[in-house]
mmCIF file of C-alpha atoms in Angstrom:
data_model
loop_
_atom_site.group_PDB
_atom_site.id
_atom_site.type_symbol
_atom_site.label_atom_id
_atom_site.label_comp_id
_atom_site.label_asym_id
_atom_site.label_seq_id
_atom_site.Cartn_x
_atom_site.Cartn_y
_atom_site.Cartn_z
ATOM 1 C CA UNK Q 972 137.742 20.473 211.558
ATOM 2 C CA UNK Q 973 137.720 17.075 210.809
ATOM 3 C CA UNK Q 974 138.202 16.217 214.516
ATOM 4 C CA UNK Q 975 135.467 18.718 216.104
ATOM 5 C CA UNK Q 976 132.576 17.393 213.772
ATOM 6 C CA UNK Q 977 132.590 14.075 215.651
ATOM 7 C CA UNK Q 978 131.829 15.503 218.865
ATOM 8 C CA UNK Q 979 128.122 16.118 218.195
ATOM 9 C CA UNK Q 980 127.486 13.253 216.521
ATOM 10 C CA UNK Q 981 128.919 10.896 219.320
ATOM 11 C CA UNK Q 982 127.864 13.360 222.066
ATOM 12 C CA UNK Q 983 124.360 11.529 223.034
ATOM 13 C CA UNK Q 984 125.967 8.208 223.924
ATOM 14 C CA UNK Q 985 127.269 10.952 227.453
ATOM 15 C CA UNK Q 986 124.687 13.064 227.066
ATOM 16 C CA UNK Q 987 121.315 10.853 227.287
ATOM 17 C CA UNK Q 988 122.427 8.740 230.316
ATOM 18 C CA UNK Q 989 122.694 12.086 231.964
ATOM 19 C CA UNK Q 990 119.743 13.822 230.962
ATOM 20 C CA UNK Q 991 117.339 10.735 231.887
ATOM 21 C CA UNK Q 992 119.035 10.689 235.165
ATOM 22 C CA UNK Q 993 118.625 14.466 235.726
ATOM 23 C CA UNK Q 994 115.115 14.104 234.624
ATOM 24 C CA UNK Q 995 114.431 12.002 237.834
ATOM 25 C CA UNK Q 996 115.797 14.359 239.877
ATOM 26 C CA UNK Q 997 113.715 17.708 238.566
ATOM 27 C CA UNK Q 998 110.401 18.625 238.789
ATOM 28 C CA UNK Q 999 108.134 17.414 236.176
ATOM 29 C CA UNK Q 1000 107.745 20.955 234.381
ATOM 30 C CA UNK Q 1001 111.901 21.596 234.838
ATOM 31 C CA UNK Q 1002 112.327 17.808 233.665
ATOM 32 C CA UNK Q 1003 110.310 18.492 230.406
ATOM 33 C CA UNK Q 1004 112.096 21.696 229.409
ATOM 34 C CA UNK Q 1005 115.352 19.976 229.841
ATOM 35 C CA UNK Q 1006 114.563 17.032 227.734
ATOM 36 C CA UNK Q 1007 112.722 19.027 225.091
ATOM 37 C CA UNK Q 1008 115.521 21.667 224.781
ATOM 38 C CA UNK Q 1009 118.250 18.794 225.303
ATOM 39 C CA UNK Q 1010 116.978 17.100 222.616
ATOM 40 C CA UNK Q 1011 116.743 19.905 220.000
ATOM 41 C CA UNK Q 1012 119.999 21.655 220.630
ATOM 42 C CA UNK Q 1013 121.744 18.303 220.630
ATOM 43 C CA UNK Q 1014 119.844 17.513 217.166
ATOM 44 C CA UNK Q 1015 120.514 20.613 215.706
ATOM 45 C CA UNK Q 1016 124.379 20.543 216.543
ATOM 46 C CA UNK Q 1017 124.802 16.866 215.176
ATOM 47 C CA UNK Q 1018 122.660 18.056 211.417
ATOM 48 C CA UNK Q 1019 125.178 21.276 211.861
ATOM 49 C CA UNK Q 1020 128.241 18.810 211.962
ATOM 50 C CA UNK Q 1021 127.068 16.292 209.428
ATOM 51 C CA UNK Q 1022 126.398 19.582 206.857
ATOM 52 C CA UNK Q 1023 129.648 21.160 207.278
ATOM 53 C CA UNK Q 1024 131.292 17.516 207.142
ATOM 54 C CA UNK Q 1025 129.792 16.929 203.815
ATOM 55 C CA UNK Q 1026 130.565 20.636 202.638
ATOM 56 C CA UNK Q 1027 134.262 19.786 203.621
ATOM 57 C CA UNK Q 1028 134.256 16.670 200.793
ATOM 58 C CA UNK Q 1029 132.155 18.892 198.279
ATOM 59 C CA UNK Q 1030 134.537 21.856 197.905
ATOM 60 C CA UNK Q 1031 137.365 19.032 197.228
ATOM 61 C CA UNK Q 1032 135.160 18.620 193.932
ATOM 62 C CA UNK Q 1033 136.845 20.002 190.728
ATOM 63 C CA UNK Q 1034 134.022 20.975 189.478
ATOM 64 C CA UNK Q 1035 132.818 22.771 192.907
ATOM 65 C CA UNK Q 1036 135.849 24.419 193.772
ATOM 66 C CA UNK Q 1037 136.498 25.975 190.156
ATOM 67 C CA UNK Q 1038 133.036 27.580 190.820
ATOM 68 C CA UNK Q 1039 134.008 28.834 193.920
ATOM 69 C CA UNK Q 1040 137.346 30.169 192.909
ATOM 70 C CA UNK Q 1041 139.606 27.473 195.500
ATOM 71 C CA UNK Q 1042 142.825 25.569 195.474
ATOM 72 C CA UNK Q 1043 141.320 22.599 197.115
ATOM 73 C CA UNK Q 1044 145.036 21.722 198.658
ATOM 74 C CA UNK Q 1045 145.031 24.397 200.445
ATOM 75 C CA UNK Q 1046 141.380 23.958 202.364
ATOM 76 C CA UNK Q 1047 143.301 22.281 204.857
ATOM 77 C CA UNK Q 1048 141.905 18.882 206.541
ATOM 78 C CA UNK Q 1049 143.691 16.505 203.977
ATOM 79 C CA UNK Q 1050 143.179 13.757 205.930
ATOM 80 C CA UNK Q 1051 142.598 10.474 204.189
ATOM 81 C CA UNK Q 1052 138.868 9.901 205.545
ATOM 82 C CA UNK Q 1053 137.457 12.918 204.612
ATOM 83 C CA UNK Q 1054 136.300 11.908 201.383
ATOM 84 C CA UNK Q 1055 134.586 8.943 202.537
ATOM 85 C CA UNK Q 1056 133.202 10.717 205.565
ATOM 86 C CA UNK Q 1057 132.205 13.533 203.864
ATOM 87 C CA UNK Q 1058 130.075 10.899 201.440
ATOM 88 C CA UNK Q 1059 128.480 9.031 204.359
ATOM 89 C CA UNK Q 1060 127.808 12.437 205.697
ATOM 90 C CA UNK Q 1061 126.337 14.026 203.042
ATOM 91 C CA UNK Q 1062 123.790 10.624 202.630
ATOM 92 C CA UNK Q 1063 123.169 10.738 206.078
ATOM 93 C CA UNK Q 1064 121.828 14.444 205.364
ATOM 94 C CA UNK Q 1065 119.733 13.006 202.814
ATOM 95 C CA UNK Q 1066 117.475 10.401 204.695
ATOM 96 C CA UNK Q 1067 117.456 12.541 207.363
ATOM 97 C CA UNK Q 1068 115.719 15.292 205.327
ATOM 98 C CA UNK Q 1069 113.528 12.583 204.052
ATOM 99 C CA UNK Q 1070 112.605 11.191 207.197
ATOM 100 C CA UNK Q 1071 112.198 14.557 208.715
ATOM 101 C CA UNK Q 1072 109.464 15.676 205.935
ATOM 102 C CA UNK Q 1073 107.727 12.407 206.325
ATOM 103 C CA UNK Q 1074 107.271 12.634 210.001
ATOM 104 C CA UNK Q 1075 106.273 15.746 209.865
ATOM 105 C CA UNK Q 1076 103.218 15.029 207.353
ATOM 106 C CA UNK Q 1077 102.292 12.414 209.539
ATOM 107 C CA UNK Q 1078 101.967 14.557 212.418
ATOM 108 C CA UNK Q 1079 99.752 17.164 210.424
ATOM 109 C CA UNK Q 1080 97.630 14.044 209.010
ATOM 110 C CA UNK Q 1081 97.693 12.518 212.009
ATOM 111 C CA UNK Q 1082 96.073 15.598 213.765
ATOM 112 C CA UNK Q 1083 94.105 16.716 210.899
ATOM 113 C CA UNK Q 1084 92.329 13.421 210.786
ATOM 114 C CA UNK Q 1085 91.573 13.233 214.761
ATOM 115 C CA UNK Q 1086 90.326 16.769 214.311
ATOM 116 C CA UNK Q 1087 87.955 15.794 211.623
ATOM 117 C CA UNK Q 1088 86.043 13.304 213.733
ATOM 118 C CA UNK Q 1089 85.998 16.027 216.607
ATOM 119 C CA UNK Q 1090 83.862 18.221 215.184
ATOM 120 C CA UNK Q 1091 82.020 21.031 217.344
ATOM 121 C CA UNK Q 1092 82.263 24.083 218.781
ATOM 122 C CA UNK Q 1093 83.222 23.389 222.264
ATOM 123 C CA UNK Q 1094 86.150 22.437 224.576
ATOM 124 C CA UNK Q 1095 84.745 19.362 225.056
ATOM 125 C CA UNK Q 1096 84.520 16.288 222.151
ATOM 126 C CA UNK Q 1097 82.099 13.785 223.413
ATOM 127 C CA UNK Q 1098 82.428 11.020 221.507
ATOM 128 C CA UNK Q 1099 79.689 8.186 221.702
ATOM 129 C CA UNK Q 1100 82.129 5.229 222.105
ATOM 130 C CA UNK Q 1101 81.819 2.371 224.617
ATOM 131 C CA UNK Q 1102 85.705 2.119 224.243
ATOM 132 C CA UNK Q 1103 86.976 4.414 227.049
ATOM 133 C CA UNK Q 1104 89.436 6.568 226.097
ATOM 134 C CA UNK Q 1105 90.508 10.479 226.190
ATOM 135 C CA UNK Q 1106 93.625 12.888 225.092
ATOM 136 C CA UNK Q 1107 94.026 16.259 224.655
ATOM 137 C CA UNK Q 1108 93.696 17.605 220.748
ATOM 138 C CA UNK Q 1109 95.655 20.795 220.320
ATOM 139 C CA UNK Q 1110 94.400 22.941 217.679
ATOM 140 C CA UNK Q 1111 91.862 26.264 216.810
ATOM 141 C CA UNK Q 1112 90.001 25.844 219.105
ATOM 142 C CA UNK Q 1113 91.681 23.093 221.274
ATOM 143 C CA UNK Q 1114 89.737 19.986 222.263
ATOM 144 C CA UNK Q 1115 89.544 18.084 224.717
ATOM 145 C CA UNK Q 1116 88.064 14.217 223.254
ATOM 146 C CA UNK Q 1117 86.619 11.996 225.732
ATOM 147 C CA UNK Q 1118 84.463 9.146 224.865
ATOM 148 C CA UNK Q 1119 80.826 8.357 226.719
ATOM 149 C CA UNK Q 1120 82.819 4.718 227.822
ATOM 150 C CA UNK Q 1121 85.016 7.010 229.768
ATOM 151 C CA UNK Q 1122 82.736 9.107 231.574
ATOM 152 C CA UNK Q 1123 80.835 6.520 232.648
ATOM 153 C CA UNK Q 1124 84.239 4.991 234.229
ATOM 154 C CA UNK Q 1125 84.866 8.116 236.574
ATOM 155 C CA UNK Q 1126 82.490 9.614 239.015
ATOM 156 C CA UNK Q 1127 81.817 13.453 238.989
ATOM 157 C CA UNK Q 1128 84.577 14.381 240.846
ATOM 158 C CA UNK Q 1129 86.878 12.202 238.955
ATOM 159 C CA UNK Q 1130 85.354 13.228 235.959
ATOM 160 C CA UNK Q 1131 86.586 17.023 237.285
ATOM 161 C CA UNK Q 1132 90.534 15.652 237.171
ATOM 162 C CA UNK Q 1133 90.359 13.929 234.069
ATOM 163 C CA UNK Q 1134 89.413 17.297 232.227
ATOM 164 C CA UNK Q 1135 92.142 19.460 234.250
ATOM 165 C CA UNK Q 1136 94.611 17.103 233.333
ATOM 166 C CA UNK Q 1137 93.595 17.094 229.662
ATOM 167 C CA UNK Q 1138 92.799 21.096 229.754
ATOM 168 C CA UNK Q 1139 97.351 21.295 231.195
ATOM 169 C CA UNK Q 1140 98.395 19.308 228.234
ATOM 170 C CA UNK Q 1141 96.577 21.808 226.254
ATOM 171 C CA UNK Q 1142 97.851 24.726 228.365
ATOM 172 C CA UNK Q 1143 101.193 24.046 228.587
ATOM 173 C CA UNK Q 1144 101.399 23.340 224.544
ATOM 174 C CA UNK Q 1145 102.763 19.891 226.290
ATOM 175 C CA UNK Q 1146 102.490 18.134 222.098
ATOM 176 C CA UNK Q 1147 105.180 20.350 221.006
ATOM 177 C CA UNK Q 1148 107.300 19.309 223.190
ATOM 178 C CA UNK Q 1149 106.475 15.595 221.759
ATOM 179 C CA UNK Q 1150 107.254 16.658 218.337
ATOM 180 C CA UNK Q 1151 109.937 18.286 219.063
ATOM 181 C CA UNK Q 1152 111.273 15.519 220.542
ATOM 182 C CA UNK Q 1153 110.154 12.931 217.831
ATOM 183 C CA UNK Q 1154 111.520 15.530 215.251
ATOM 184 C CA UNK Q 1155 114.980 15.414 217.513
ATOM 185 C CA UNK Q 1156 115.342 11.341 217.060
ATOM 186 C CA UNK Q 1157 114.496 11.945 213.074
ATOM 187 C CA UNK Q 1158 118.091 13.983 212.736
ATOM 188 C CA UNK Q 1159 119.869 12.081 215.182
ATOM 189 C CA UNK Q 1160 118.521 8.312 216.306
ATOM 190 C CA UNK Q 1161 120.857 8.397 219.453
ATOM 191 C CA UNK Q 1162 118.197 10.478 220.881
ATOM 192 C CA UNK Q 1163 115.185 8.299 221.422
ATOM 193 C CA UNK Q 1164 116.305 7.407 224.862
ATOM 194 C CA UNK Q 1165 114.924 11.165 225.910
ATOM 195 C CA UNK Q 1166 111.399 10.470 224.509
ATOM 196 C CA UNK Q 1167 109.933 8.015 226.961
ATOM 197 C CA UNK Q 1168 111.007 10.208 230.103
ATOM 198 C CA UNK Q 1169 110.190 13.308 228.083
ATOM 199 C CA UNK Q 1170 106.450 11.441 228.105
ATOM 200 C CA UNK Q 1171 106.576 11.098 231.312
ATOM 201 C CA UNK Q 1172 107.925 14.118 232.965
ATOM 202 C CA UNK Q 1173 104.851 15.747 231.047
ATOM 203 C CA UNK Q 1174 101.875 13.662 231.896
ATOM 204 C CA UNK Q 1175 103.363 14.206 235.783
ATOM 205 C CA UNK Q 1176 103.084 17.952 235.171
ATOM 206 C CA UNK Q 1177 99.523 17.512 234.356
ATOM 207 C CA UNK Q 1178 99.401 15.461 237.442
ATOM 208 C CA UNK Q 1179 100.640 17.934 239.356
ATOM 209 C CA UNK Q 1180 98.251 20.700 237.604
ATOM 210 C CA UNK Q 1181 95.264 18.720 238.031
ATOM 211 C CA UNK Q 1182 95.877 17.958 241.815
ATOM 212 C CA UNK Q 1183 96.571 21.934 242.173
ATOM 213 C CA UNK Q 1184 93.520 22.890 240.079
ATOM 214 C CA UNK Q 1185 91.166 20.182 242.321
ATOM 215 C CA UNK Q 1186 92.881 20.496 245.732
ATOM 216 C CA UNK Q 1187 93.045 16.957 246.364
ATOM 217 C CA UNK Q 1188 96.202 15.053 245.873
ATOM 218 C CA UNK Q 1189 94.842 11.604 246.586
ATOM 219 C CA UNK Q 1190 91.002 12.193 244.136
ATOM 220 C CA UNK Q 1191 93.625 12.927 241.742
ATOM 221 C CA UNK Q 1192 95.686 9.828 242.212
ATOM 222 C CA UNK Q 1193 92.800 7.760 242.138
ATOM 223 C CA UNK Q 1194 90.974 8.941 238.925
ATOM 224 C CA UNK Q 1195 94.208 8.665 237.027
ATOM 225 C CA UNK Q 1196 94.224 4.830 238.102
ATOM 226 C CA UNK Q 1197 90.846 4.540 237.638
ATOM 227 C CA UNK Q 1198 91.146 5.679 233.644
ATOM 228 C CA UNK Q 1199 93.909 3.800 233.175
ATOM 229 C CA UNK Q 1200 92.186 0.270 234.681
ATOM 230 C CA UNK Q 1201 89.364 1.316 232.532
ATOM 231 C CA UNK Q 1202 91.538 1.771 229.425
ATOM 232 C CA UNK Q 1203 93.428 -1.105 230.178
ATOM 233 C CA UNK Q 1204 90.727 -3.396 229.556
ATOM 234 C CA UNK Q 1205 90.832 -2.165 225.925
ATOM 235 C CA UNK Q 1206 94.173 -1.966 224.704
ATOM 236 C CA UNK Q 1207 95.045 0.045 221.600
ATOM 237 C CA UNK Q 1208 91.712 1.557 221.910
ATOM 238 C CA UNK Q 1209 91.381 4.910 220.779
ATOM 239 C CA UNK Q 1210 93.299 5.901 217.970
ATOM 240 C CA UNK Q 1211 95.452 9.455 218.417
ATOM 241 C CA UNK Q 1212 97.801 11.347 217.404
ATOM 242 C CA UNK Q 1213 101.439 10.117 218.948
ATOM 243 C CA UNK Q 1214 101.752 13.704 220.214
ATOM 244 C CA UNK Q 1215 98.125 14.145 222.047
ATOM 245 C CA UNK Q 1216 98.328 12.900 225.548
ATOM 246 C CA UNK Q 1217 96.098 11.331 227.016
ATOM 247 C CA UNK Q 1218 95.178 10.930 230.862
ATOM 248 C CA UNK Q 1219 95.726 6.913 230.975
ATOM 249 C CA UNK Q 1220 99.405 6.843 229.366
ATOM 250 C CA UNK Q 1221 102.768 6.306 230.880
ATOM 251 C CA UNK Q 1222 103.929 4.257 233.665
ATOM 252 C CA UNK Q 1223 100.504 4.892 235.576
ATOM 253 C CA UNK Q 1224 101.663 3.225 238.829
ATOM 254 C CA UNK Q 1225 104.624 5.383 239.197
ATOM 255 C CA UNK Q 1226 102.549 8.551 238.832
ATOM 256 C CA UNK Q 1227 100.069 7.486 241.271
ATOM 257 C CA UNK Q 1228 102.927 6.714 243.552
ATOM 258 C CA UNK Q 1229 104.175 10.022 242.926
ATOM 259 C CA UNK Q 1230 101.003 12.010 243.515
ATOM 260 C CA UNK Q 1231 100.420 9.715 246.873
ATOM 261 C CA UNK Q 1232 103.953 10.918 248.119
ATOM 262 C CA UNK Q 1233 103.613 13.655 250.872
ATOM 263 C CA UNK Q 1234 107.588 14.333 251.238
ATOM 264 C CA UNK Q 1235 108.237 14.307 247.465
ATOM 265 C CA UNK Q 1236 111.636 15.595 247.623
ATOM 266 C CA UNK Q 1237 112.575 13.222 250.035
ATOM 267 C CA UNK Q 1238 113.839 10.763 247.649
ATOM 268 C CA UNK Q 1239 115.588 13.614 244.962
ATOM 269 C CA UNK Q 1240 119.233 13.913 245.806
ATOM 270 C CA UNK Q 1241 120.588 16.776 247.539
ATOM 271 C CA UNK Q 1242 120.892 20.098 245.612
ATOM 272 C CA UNK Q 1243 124.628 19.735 245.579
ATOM 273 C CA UNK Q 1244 124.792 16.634 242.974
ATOM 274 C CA UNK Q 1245 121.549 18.022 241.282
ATOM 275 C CA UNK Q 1246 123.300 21.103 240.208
ATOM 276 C CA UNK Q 1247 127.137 19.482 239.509
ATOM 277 C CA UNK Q 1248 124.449 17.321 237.045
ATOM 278 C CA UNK Q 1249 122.844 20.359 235.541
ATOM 279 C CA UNK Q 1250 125.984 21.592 234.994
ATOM 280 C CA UNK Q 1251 127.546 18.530 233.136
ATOM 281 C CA UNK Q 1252 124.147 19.062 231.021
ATOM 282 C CA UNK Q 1253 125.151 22.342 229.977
ATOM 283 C CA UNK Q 1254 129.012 21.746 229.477
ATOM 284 C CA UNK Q 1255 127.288 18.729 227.137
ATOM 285 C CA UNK Q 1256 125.138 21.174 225.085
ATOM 286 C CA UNK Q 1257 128.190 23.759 225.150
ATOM 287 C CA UNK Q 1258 130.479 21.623 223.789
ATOM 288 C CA UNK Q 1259 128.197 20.394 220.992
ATOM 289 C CA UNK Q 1260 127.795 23.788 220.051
ATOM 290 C CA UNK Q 1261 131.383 24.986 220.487
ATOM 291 C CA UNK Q 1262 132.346 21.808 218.093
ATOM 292 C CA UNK Q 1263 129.947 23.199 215.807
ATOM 293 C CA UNK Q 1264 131.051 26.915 216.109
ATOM 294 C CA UNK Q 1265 134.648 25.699 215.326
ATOM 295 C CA UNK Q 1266 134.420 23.384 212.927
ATOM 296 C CA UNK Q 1267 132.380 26.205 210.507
ATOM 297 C CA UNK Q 1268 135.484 28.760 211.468
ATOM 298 C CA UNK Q 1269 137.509 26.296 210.469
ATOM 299 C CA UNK Q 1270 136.085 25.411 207.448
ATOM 300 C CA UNK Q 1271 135.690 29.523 206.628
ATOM 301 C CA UNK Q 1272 139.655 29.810 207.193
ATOM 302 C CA UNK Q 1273 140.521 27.439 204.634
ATOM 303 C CA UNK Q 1274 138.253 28.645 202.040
ATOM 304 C CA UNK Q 1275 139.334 32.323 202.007
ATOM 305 C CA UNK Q 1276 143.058 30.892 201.956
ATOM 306 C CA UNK Q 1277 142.112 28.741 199.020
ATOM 307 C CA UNK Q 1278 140.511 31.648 197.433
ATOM 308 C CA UNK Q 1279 142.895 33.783 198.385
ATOM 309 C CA UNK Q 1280 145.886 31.462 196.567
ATOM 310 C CA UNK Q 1281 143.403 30.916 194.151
ATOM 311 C CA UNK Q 1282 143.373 35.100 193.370
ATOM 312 C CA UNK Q 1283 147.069 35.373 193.467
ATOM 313 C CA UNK Q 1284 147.788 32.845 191.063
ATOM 314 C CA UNK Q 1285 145.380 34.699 188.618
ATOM 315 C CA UNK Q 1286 146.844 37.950 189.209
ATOM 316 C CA UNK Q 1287 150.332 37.110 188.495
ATOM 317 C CA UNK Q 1288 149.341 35.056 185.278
#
């Protein structure tokens, strides 16, 4: 067992690399499912590893094994790091929980607070701000919080894109994949690398929405740079939740470019190599598992033998 745990834990430094190259390659809705998942099943398998690493050092405990009936000798894995691994794993744990709890209260402050100053009935939040500034702001009912600075920025038309793009983050429940994703680097920091092109593989699918719900590629592309300009002149205006989007995030040039791009497949490699990487994706996410799913039987086999010796030495005295 003591082998298998490390796999998840040291999987991302592959794993990442891969996935934000295989995120260039997909569509923007594809791209974001990848990351999202990536990140979560890769999180969850390294937490899985680090608890049954520090369960390994635990039932070594006099005092843990007597109350679980074991002959900790027999539990198998006597190698000499396994105490001290099992210690840094079991702290690990620890300020992971921790840190996991706190973001997670910031995220429902975070949201509650934004909420509270978006007060109203309808879709739309207009707030009177010369800052200009919009996002999306999930909730009951969900929002969509634009400031009079902004609207002023955009013509009608543009005006039209900048609330189908907000109206596809809310659609697509695009902040969950954010916090799922900022949840993800919480258990396992190896993961941040997926949360900028996570960021941006969704604000391209509510490009791409936007530019399918308005019929014009090129309106699209230019109220996106036109919000952005505008926002630009006020940085760190605004104040939001890190998991609302908002219109004028994200490498803005390179969306533009991308909505501007008649032949967009043009530059994607050919199926062949996008596949073999999809593939190396999944063999990633299998073996983290698999690592996972082994090092628990093995874990299970030594117990029972430990209890087992454990039950034969009582029945004979």
């Amino acid at each position: 067992m003591i082998f298998a745990v490390w796999i998840p834990l040291l999987m991302p430094l592959l794993a990442v690399p891969a996935a934000r190259r295989a995120a260039e390659w997909l569509p923007p809705r594809a791209a974001a499912w990848t990351l999202a998942g990536f990140s979560v099943v890769l999180a969850g398998s390294s937490t899985a590893s680090l608890g049954l690493l520090a369960s390994a050092g635990a039932l070594r405990l006099p005092p843990v094994a007597a109350l679980g009936h074991l002959s900790p000798p027999l539990l198998g894995d006597g190698s000499p790091v396994l105490v001290p691994a099992s210690v840094l794993a079991a702290l690990a744990l620890a300020a992971g929980a921790f840190a996991l709890v706190r973001t997670a209260l910031r995220q429902r402050r975070e949201m509650r607070a934004a909420r509270a100053g978006s007060a109203g009935a309808d879709e739309l939040s207009v707030r009177p701000d010369e800052l200009p500034y919009a996002y999306a702001l999930p909730g009951r009912p969900d929002r969509i919080v634009v400031t009079t600075g902004m609207l002023r920025s955009l013509d009608a038309r543009e005006r039209e894109v900048l609330f189908a793009h907000e109206r596809a983050h809310l659609a697509g429940r695009h902040h969950l994949f954010l916090a799922a994703a900022e949840l993800a680097v919480t258990l396992h920091p190896m993961l941040r690398g997926l949360r900028e092109p996570l960021a941006y593989a969704l604000e391209r699918w509510a490009d791409e929405s936007a530019a399918t719900a308005t019929g014009d590629r090129a309106l699209t592309a230019r109220a996106i740079g036109r919000a952005a300009l505008a926002a630009a002149r006020f940085p760190g205006a605004g104040s939001r939740p890190r998991t609302a989007l908002a219109v004028a995030a994200g490498p803005v040039p390179r969306r533009v470019t991308a909505l501007l791009t008649t032949n967009a497949t043009a530059a994607r490699p050919r199926k062949a190599l996008r596949r073999a990487l999809a593939g190396a994706l999944l063999v990633c996410a299998a073996l983290s598992a698999g690592a996972v799913a082994d090092a628990a039987h093995d874990l299970h086999a030594g117990v029972e033998a430990a209890q087992g010796e454990t039950g034969r030495s009582t029945a004979r005295s």
